[in-house]
Amino acid sequence: MTAKLFHRIASVIIVLWLGFGLAACANFVKGGDNRHNIPLAPAMVKALYDMGSSPAEGMVVRIFKREQQLEVWKRTSSGQYKVFKTYEICSYSGDLGPKFKEGDYQSPEGFYTITPGLMNPKSNYFLAFNTGFPNKFDRANGRSGSNLMVHGDCKSVGCYAMTDAGIAEIYALARESFKGGNPSFQVQIFPFRMTTASLTQNASNQHLAFWRNIKEGYDYFDLTKTPPAWDVCEQRYIFNPTASGLDALGPCPATYQNAEVEARKVADASALANVAAGVERQAASEAALKERSQAVSGFFSGIGNMITGNPQPTTEVAATPAQ
């Protein structure tokens, strides 16, 4: 064996040894699992730049229960947000409506703020982030629950379950947004797309007042394409208040008004009033119909008795014997 060949073999062995050593070190440092660092696909990065955004820009997540959809919105160079990608939700627990207590198998609704500390890179459900339930609103209303996540594995018990591929992308988008200097991102969770029509279709639902409350935040984002600032006072959500650090049980301050949002509130109130009036008219009509039906039934019953010779029963008085 020549010296030159020997050196080549030795070099290969050293490179392989270093490679193995570095890989082993990486596995040791990261617990043998690097799924939380899966990079965004080049096609996704390009799509972000094509829409005037980037991985480092802020993001908003919107979830719709009935439609079983999760939207990721990204801030663009205009300052407004655009929807970047929509993911199908595999499953969620419970019915339409908010979560009330631990163990009710309900998935939450409302507005939540996700910080890096709520990200779970070692989830048993591939990857996950905690919604932060119960938030300030939930606590003010005595609601309880824990570990309410958006996660992978397509299985849910009070959570929003995505495919592993879906949560990998969502997690990576959040990770890059945090790396870009954004301290948090907003998650908005709704029972359905909050149109006036969908609201009136559910006018008799027990959760209507709550849904009308969170619809104010929905409308602001829908119209302005910027996430509303939210807080809690008087045990309800308040959007874009003129003061901060509010007492969740205390009085609400004024808000920064948006004419289009206010117009939608007026339209909602009018539509719901029409529904209520229609229900009252229907109830009155049914009551009148029932009354007429009973009157007609009584009339014909009396005629029938006359025809068949069955007079109405009378009370007989016994004759007094002669003295």
PDB file of C-alpha atoms in Angstrom, residues 200 203 212 266-281:
ATOM      1  CA  THR A 200     -79.442  34.932  12.205  1.00  0.00           C
ATOM      2  CA  ALA A 203     -80.575  33.379  16.555  1.00  0.00           C
ATOM      3  CA  ARG A 212     -72.151  38.591  18.852  1.00  0.00           C
ATOM      4  CA  VAL A 266     -76.299  47.799  13.207  1.00  0.00           C
ATOM      5  CA  ALA A 267     -77.054  45.365  10.371  1.00  0.00           C
ATOM      6  CA  ASP A 268     -76.716  42.393  12.724  1.00  0.00           C
ATOM      7  CA  ALA A 269     -79.025  43.984  15.296  1.00  0.00           C
ATOM      8  CA  SER A 270     -81.624  44.764  12.629  1.00  0.00           C
ATOM      9  CA  ALA A 271     -81.513  41.254  11.160  1.00  0.00           C
ATOM     10  CA  LEU A 272     -81.814  39.640  14.586  1.00  0.00           C
ATOM     11  CA  ALA A 273     -84.700  41.971  15.497  1.00  0.00           C
ATOM     12  CA  ASN A 274     -86.489  40.874  12.319  1.00  0.00           C
ATOM     13  CA  VAL A 275     -85.952  37.240  13.255  1.00  0.00           C
ATOM     14  CA  ALA A 276     -87.342  37.884  16.744  1.00  0.00           C
ATOM     15  CA  ALA A 277     -90.342  39.713  15.297  1.00  0.00           C
ATOM     16  CA  GLY A 278     -90.939  36.862  12.887  1.00  0.00           C
ATOM     17  CA  VAL A 279     -90.861  34.370  15.740  1.00  0.00           C
ATOM     18  CA  GLU A 280     -93.390  36.461  17.670  1.00  0.00           C
ATOM     19  CA  ARG A 281     -95.676  36.710  14.628  1.00  0.00           C
TER      20      ARG A 281
END
